[in-house]
CSV table of C-alpha atoms in Angstrom, one decimal:
chain,number,residue,atom,x,y,z
Z,1,MET,CA,94.3,113.8,109.7
Z,2,LYS,CA,91.8,111.0,109.5
Z,3,CYS,CA,89.8,112.8,106.8
Z,4,PHE,CA,93.0,113.1,104.7
Z,5,GLU,CA,93.7,109.4,105.4
Z,6,ARG,CA,90.2,108.5,104.0
Z,7,LEU,CA,91.0,110.5,100.9
Z,8,VAL,CA,94.3,108.6,100.5
Z,9,LEU,CA,92.4,105.3,101.1
Z,10,GLN,CA,89.9,106.1,98.3
Z,11,PHE,CA,92.7,107.0,95.9
Z,12,LEU,CA,94.6,103.8,96.7
Z,13,LYS,CA,91.5,101.7,96.3
Z,14,SER,CA,90.9,103.2,92.8
Z,15,ILE,CA,94.4,102.1,91.7
Z,16,VAL,CA,95.0,98.7,93.4
Z,17,ASP,CA,91.5,97.2,93.7
Z,18,PRO,CA,91.6,95.4,90.3
Z,19,LEU,CA,95.2,94.2,91.1
Z,20,LEU,CA,94.6,92.6,94.5
Z,21,ASP,CA,94.1,88.9,95.0
Z,22,GLN,CA,90.5,87.8,94.4
Z,23,PHE,CA,90.5,86.2,97.9
Z,24,GLN,CA,91.4,89.5,99.7
Z,25,PHE,CA,88.1,90.9,101.1
Z,26,ALA,CA,89.1,93.9,103.2
Z,27,TYR,CA,88.5,97.3,101.7
Z,28,ARG,CA,87.2,95.9,98.4
Z,29,ASN,CA,84.1,97.2,96.6
Z,30,ASN,CA,81.1,94.9,97.1
Z,31,ARG,CA,83.0,92.5,99.4
Z,32,SER,CA,82.8,91.9,103.1
Z,33,VAL,CA,83.8,89.5,105.8
Z,34,ASP,CA,80.4,87.8,105.2
Z,35,ASP,CA,81.4,87.2,101.6
Z,36,ALA,CA,84.7,85.6,102.7
Z,37,VAL,CA,82.9,83.3,105.1
Z,38,ALA,CA,80.3,82.4,102.5
Z,39,LEU,CA,82.9,81.7,99.8
Z,40,GLY,CA,85.0,79.6,102.2
Z,41,LEU,CA,81.9,77.5,103.1
Z,42,PHE,CA,81.0,77.2,99.5
Z,43,TYR,CA,84.5,75.8,98.5
Z,44,VAL,CA,84.5,73.3,101.4
Z,45,LEU,CA,80.9,72.1,101.0
Z,46,GLN,CA,81.2,71.8,97.3
Z,47,HIS,CA,84.4,69.8,97.7
Z,48,LEU,CA,83.0,67.5,100.4
Z,49,ASP,CA,80.1,66.6,98.1
Z,50,SER,CA,82.5,64.4,96.1
Z,51,PRO,CA,83.3,60.9,97.5
Z,52,ASN,CA,86.5,60.2,99.3
Z,53,THR,CA,87.4,63.9,100.0
Z,54,TYR,CA,88.3,65.8,103.1
Z,55,ALA,CA,89.1,69.4,103.9
Z,56,ARG,CA,91.6,71.0,106.3
Z,57,ILE,CA,90.9,74.5,107.6
Z,58,LEU,CA,93.4,76.7,109.4
Z,59,PHE,CA,92.4,80.1,110.9
Z,60,VAL,CA,95.4,82.4,111.4
Z,61,GLY,CA,95.4,85.6,113.4
Z,62,PHE,CA,98.7,87.4,113.1
Z,63,SER,CA,99.6,89.1,116.3
Z,64,SER,CA,100.6,92.7,115.9
Z,65,ALA,CA,100.3,92.4,112.1
Z,66,PHE,CA,100.0,96.1,111.5
Z,67,ASN,CA,102.9,96.9,113.9
Z,68,THR,CA,105.4,94.6,112.2
Z,69,MET,CA,105.3,95.8,108.6
Z,70,ILE,CA,108.6,97.0,107.2
Z,71,GLN,CA,107.9,100.4,105.7
Z,72,SER,CA,110.7,100.2,103.1
Z,73,LYS,CA,109.3,96.9,101.7
Z,74,LEU,CA,105.8,98.4,101.7
Z,75,PHE,CA,107.2,101.3,99.6
Z,76,VAL,CA,108.6,98.9,97.0
Z,77,LYS,CA,105.4,96.8,96.9
Z,78,THR,CA,103.2,99.8,96.4
Z,79,GLN,CA,105.4,101.1,93.6
Z,80,ASN,CA,105.2,97.6,92.0
Z,81,LEU,CA,101.4,97.8,92.1
Z,82,GLY,CA,101.5,101.0,90.1
Z,83,VAL,CA,100.8,103.5,92.9
Z,84,PRO,CA,102.4,106.8,91.8
Z,85,GLN,CA,105.8,107.5,93.4
Z,86,SER,CA,104.6,110.7,95.0
Z,87,MET,CA,101.9,108.8,96.8
Z,88,CYS,CA,104.4,106.0,97.8
Z,89,LEU,CA,106.7,108.7,99.2
Z,90,TRP,CA,103.8,110.4,101.1
Z,91,ILE,CA,102.9,107.0,102.7
Z,92,LEU,CA,106.5,106.3,103.6
Z,93,ASP,CA,106.9,109.8,105.1
Z,94,PHE,CA,103.6,109.4,106.9
Z,95,LEU,CA,104.7,106.1,108.5
Z,96,LEU,CA,108.2,107.2,109.4
Z,97,ASN,CA,107.6,110.8,110.5
Z,98,THR,CA,104.2,110.9,112.2
Z,99,PRO,CA,104.7,111.3,116.0
Z,100,GLN,CA,102.4,109.3,118.2
Z,101,VAL,CA,101.3,110.2,121.7
Z,102,VAL,CA,99.2,108.5,124.4
Z,103,LYS,CA,96.5,110.5,126.1
Z,104,ILE,CA,95.0,109.4,129.4
Z,105,GLY,CA,92.6,111.9,130.7
Z,106,ASP,CA,94.3,115.3,130.4
Z,107,ASN,CA,97.8,113.8,130.4
Z,108,LEU,CA,99.8,113.4,127.2
Z,109,SER,CA,102.9,111.3,126.8
Z,110,SER,CA,106.0,112.5,125.1
Z,111,PRO,CA,105.8,112.0,121.3
Z,112,VAL,CA,107.6,109.1,119.7
Z,113,THR,CA,107.9,108.1,116.1
Z,114,ILE,CA,107.7,104.5,115.0
Z,115,SER,CA,110.3,102.5,113.1
Z,116,THR,CA,108.1,99.7,111.9
Z,117,GLY,CA,104.4,99.2,111.2
Z,118,THR,CA,101.6,101.7,111.0
Z,119,PRO,CA,100.3,104.2,113.6
Z,120,GLN,CA,97.8,102.8,116.1
Z,121,GLY,CA,94.2,103.5,114.9
Z,122,CYS,CA,95.3,104.6,111.5
Z,123,VAL,CA,92.5,104.5,108.9
Z,124,LEU,CA,95.0,103.3,106.3
Z,125,SER,CA,96.4,100.4,108.3
Z,126,PRO,CA,94.2,97.5,107.0
Z,127,MET,CA,94.7,98.6,103.4
Z,128,LEU,CA,98.4,99.0,103.8
Z,129,TYR,CA,98.6,95.6,105.4
Z,130,SER,CA,96.6,94.2,102.5
Z,131,LEU,CA,99.1,95.8,100.1
Z,132,PHE,CA,102.0,94.5,102.1
Z,133,THR,CA,100.8,90.9,101.9
Z,134,HIS,CA,99.1,90.9,98.5
Z,135,ASP,CA,101.8,88.7,97.0
Z,136,CYS,CA,101.3,85.9,99.5
Z,137,LEU,CA,99.5,83.5,97.3
Z,138,SER,CA,98.9,79.8,97.3
Z,139,CYS,CA,101.1,77.8,95.0
Z,140,ASN,CA,99.0,74.7,95.5
Z,141,VAL,CA,95.8,74.4,93.4
Z,142,ARG,CA,94.1,72.5,96.3
Z,143,THR,CA,94.8,75.3,98.8
Z,144,LYS,CA,92.9,78.6,98.9
Z,145,ILE,CA,94.0,81.5,101.1
Z,146,LEU,CA,91.1,83.8,102.1
Z,147,THR,CA,92.1,87.0,103.8
Z,148,PHE,CA,90.3,90.0,105.4
Z,149,ALA,CA,93.1,92.4,106.3
Z,150,ASP,CA,95.2,90.5,108.9
Z,151,ASP,CA,92.7,87.6,109.4
Z,152,THR,CA,93.6,84.7,107.2
Z,153,THR,CA,91.9,81.3,106.5
Z,154,LEU,CA,93.7,78.5,104.7
Z,155,LEU,CA,91.5,75.9,103.0
Z,156,ASN,CA,93.2,72.7,101.9
Z,157,LEU,CA,90.8,70.6,99.8
Z,158,ASN,CA,92.1,67.0,99.4
Z,159,ILE,CA,91.2,63.7,97.8
Z,160,GLY,CA,92.0,60.3,99.2
Z,161,ILE,CA,92.9,58.9,102.6
Z,162,LYS,CA,93.6,61.3,105.4
């Protein structure tokens, strides 16, 4: 199944890559976590070169981010991004109807299906989370939101007295 997930991932990337926020660095061509760190440092250092300025930085790690996505909302968001309906339906079916098991040694648990989120270890999880949160943008020109899948950094670049 992981091979097929990789094919789906490549297909999704070809459609949504130009539409995703410029500050989303996960699963983007020619972008990495190093690029996110470098860009964040660039913004902060460039801003602090001006007199009477300060910066606030908040690092956010969402716990269980991939496990808490609401699949029906993901379906709507992927459709709104122009992903073909057949692919949106496949993703929804994959998320809602893929049984999961736990294997310890030679022992397998009983299969269960999930009602929210993505399957544990799913190749598509980081991309699906990026699509789920792609519309979470800053409405303040002094605040930048840099993301790498479920890792988020907020940069608030201010002028004046703290």
